[in-house]
Each structure stands twice: as C-alpha cells, then as structure tokens.
Coordinates of N, CA and C in Angstrom, one line a residue:
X1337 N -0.9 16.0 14.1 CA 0.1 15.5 13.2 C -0.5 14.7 12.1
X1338 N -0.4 15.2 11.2 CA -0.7 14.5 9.3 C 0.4 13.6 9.5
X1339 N 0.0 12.1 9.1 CA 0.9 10.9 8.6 C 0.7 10.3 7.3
X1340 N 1.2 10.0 6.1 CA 1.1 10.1 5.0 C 2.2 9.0 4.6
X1341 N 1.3 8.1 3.6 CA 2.0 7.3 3.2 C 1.9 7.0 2.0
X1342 N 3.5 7.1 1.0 CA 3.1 6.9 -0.7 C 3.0 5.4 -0.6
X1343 N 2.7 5.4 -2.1 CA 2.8 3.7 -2.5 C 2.8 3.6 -4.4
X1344 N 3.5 3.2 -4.7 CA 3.5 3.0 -6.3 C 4.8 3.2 -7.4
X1345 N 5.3 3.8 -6.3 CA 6.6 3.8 -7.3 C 6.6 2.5 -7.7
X1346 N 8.2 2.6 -8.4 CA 8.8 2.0 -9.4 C 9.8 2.1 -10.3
X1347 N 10.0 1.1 -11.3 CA 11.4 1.3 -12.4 C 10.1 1.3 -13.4
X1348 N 10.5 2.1 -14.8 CA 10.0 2.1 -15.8 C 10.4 2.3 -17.2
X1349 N 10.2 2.2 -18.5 CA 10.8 2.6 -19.2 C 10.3 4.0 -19.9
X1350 N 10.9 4.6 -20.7 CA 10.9 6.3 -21.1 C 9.4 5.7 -21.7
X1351 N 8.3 6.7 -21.6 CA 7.2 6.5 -22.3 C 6.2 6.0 -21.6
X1352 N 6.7 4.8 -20.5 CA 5.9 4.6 -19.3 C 4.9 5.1 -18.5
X1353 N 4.0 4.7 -17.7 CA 3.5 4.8 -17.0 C 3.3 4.4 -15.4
X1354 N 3.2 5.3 -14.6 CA 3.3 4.8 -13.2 C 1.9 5.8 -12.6
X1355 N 1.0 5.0 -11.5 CA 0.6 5.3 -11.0 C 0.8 5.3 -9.2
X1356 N 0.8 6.5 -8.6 CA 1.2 6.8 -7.0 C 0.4 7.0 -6.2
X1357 N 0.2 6.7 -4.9 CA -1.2 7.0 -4.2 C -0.3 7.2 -2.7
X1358 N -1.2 7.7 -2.5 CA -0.7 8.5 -0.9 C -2.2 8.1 -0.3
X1359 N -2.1 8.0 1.2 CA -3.1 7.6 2.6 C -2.7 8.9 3.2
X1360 N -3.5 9.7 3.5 CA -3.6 10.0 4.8 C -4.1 9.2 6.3
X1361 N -3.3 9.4 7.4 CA -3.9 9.2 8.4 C -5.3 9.3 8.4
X1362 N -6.1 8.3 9.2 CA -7.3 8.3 9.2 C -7.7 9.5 10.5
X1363 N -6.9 9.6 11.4 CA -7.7 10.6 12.3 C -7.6 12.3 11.8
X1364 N -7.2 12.1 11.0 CA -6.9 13.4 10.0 C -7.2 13.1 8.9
X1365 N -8.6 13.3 8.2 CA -9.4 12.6 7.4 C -9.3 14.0 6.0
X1366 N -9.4 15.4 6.8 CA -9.6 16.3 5.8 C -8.2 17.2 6.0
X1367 N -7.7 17.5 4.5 CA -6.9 19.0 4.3 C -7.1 19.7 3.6
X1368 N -6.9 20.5 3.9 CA -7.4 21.9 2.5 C -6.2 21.9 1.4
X1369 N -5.3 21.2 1.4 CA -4.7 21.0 0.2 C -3.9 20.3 0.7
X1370 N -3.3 19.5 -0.6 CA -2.5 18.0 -0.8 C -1.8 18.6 -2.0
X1371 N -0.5 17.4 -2.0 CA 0.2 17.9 -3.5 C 1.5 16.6 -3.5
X1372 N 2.3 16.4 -4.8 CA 3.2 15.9 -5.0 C 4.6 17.0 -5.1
X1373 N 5.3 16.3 -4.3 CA 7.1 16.9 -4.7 C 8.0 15.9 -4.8
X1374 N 8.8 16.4 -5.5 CA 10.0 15.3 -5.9 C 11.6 15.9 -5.4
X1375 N 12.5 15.1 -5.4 CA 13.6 15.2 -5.0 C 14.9 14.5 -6.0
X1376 N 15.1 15.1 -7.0 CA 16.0 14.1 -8.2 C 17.2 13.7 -7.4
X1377 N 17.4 12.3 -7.7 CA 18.7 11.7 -7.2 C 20.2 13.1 -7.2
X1378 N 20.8 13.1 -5.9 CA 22.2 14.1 -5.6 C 21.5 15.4 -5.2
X1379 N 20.6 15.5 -5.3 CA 19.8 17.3 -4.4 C 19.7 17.0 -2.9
X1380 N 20.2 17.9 -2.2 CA 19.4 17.9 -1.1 C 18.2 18.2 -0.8
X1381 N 17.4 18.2 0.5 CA 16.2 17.9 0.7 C 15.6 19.3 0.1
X1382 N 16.2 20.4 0.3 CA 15.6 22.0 0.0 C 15.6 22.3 -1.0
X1383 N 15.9 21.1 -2.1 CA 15.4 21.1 -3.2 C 14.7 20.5 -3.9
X1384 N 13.7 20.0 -2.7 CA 12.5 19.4 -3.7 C 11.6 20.6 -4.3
X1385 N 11.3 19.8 -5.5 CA 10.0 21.2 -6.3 C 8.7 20.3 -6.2
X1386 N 8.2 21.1 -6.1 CA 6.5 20.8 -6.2 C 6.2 20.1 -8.2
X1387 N 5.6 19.4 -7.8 CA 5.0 18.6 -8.9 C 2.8 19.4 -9.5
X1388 N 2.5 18.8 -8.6 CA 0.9 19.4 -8.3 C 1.0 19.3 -7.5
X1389 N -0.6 20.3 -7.0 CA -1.3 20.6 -6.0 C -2.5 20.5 -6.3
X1390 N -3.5 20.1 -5.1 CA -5.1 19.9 -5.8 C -5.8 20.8 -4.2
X1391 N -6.4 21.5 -4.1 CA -7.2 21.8 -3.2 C -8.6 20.9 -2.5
X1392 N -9.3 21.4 -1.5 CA -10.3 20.8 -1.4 C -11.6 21.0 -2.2
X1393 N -11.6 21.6 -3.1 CA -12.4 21.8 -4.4 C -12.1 21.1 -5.6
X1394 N -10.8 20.5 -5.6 CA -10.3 19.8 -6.6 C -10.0 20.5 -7.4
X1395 N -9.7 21.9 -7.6 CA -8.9 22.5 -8.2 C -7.2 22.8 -8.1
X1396 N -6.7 22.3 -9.5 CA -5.2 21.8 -9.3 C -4.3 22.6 -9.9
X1397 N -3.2 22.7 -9.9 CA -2.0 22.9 -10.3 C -0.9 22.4 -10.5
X1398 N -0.1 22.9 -11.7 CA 1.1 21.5 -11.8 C 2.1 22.5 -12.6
X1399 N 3.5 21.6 -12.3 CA 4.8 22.3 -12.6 C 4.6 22.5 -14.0
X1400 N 5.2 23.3 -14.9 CA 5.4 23.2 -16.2 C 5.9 21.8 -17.3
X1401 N 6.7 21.6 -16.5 CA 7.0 20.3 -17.2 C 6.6 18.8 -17.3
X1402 N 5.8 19.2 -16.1 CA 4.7 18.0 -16.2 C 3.1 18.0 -16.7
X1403 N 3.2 19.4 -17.1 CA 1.3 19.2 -17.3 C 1.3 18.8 -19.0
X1404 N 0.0 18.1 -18.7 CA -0.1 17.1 -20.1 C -0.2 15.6 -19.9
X1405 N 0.6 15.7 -18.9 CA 1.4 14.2 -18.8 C 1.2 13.5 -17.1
X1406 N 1.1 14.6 -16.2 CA 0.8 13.9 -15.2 C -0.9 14.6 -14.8
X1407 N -1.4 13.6 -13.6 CA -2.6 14.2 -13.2 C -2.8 13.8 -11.7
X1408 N -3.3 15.0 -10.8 CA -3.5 14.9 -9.7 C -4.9 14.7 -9.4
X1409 N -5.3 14.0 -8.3 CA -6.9 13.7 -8.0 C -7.0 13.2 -6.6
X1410 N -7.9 13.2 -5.9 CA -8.0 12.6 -4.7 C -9.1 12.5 -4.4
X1411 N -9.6 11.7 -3.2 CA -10.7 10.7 -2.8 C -10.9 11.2 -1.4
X1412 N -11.1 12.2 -1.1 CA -11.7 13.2 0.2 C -13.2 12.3 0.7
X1413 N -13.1 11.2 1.5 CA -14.5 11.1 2.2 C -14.2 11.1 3.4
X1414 N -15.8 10.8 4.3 CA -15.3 11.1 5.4 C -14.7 9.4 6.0
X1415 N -14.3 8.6 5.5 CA -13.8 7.6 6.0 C -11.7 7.6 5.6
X1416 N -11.7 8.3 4.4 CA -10.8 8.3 4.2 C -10.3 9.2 3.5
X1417 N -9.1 9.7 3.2 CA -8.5 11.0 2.3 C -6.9 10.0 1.6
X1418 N -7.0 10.0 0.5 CA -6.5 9.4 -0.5 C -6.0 10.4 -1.1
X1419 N -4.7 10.5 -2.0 CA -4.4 11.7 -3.1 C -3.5 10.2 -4.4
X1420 N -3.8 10.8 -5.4 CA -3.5 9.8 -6.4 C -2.3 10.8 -7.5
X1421 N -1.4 10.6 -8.2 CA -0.9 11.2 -8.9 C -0.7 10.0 -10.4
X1422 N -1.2 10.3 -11.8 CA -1.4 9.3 -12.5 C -0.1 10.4 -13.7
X1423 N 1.0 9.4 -13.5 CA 2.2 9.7 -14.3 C 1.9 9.2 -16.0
X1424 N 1.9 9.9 -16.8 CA 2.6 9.3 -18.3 C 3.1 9.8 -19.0
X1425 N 3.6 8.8 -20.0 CA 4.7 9.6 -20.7 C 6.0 9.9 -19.8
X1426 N 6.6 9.1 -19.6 CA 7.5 8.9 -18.5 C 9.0 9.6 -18.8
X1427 N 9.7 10.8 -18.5 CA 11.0 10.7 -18.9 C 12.0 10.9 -18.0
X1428 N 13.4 10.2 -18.9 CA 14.4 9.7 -17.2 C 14.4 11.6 -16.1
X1429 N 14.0 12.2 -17.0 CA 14.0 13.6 -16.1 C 13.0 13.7 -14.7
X1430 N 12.5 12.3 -14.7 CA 11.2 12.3 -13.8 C 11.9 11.5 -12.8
X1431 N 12.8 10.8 -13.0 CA 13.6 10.0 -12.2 C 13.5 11.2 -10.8
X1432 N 13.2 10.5 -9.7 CA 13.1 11.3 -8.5 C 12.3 10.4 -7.3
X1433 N 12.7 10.8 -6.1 CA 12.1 10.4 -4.8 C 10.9 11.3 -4.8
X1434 N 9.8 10.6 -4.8 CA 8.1 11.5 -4.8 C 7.9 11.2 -3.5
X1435 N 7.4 12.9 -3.1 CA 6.4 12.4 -1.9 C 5.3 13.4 -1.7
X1436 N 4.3 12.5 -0.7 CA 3.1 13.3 -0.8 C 3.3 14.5 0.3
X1437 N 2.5 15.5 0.3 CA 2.5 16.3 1.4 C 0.9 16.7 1.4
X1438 N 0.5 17.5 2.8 CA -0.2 18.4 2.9 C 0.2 19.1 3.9
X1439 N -1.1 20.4 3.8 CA -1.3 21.6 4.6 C -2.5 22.6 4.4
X1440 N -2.4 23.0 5.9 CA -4.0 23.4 6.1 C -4.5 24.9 5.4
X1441 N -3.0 25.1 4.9 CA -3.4 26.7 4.8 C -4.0 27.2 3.4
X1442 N -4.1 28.3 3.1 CA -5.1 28.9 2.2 C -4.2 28.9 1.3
X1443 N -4.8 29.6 0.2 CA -4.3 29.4 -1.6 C -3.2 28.7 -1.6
X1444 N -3.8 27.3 -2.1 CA -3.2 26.3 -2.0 C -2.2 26.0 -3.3
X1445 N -2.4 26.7 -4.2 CA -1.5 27.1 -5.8 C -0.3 27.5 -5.5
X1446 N -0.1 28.5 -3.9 CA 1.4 29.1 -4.1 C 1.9 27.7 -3.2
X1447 N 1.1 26.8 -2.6 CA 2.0 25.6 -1.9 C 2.8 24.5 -3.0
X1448 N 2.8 25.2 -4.3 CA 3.8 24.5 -5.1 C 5.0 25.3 -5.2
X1449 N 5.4 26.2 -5.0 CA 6.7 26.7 -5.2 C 7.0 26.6 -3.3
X1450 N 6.0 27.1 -2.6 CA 6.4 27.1 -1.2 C 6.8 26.1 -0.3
X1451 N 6.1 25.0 -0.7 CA 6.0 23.5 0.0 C 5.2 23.6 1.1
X1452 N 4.5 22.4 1.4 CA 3.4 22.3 2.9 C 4.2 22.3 3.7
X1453 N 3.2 21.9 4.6 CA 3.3 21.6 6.2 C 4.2 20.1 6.7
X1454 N 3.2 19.0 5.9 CA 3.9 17.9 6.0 C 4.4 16.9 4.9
X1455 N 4.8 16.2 5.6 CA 5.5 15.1 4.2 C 5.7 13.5 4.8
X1456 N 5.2 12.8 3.4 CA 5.5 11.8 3.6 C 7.1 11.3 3.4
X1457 N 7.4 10.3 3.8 CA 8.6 9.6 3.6 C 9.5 9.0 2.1
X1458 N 8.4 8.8 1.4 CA 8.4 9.4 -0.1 C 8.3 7.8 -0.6
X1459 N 8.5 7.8 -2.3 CA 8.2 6.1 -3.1 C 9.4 6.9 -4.5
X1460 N 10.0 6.1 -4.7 CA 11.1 6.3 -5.9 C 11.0 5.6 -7.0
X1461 N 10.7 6.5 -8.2 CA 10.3 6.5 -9.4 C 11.5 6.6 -10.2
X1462 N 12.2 5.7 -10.8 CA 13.2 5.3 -12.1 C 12.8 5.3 -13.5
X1463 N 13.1 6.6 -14.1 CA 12.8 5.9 -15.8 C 14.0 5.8 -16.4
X1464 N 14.2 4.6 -16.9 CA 15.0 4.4 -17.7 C 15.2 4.5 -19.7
X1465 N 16.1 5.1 -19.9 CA 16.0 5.6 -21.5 C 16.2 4.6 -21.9

C-alpha cells in the first residue's frame, strides 16, 4: 500500500504562483510513475483529470491547458521519493482539490487520462480573479 501525502496548497491571486509537493511513504521508496490530478469545486470524484505525469526516467506529460505554465519533477532516491508540481501563472480555472497519485504500471503517459492506482487525500488550491 502507497501512502502519499500533498503539502502546498493555498489561496492565490490570478497570475500567482504555488508550489505542491507530495511524500511518498518511505517503505515504498520507488514507482514507476507519479502524477497530479485535480478535482474542481461541485464534480464528483470520477471526475478528476490528470494534470501531469512524470515516469521513472523523468519523462513527463501534461494536460493541455496547463503546459507552459505548470511543471512536474520528482526526487526518486533511495531514502526518499518526493513528486513536486511548480504552478504559474495561476488561473481561477485552476481553482481545484490536487492530489498526488501513483502506480506501478507501464506507459505511464496514458495514466493521465486513465488515473493510477493510488491517491493521496489531496491540498486545495484557490485562485482568485
């Protein structure tokens, strides 16, 4: 069992910047891919979308409407597994409950429309116009 925890949300203003970090459990140190999804305030849960994904090569992927503006990265050692998501250019369209996820499985590009295995409990990001 992957345990995952965000940290960074916030309130911000349009234009803003926020940065988000997610822990993995330490006894689960490696995943073959990690990623951000979001949940905009009134959706139910089966409609979170994938944000990015970064594999264990650090090769990434990201929704349309965020690339340019956001960036995914993570800190794979053997003491720790970290995923970072560095927001800017902030707009209230971003407004959403983020959470980290992973999963073990292979081509880790289609785990942004499909969603992983696990998920964190999420950090809530507010931009305000």
């Amino acid at each position: 069992q992957v345990q995952l925890v965000e940290s960074g949300g916030g309130s911000v203003q349009a234009g803003g910047s926020l940065r988000l970090s997610c822990q993995a459990s330490k006894h689960v140190w490696y995943t073959s891919c990690m990623g951000w999804f979001r949940r905009a305030p009134g959706k139910e849960r089966e409609e979170r979308e994938g944000v990015a994904v970064i594999d264990s090569d650090g090769r990434t992927t990201y929704a349309n409407d965020v690339k340019g503006r956001f960036t995914i990265s993570r800190d794979n050692t053997k003491d720790k597994d970290t995923l970072y998501l560095q927001m800017n250019n902030l707009k209230p369209e971003d407004t959403a409950m983020y959470y980290c996820a992973a999963d073990d499985g292979d081509f880790c590009y289609t785990r942004l429309s499909y969603g992983m295995d696990y998920y964190g409990k999420g950090t809530l990001v507010t931009v305000s116009s």
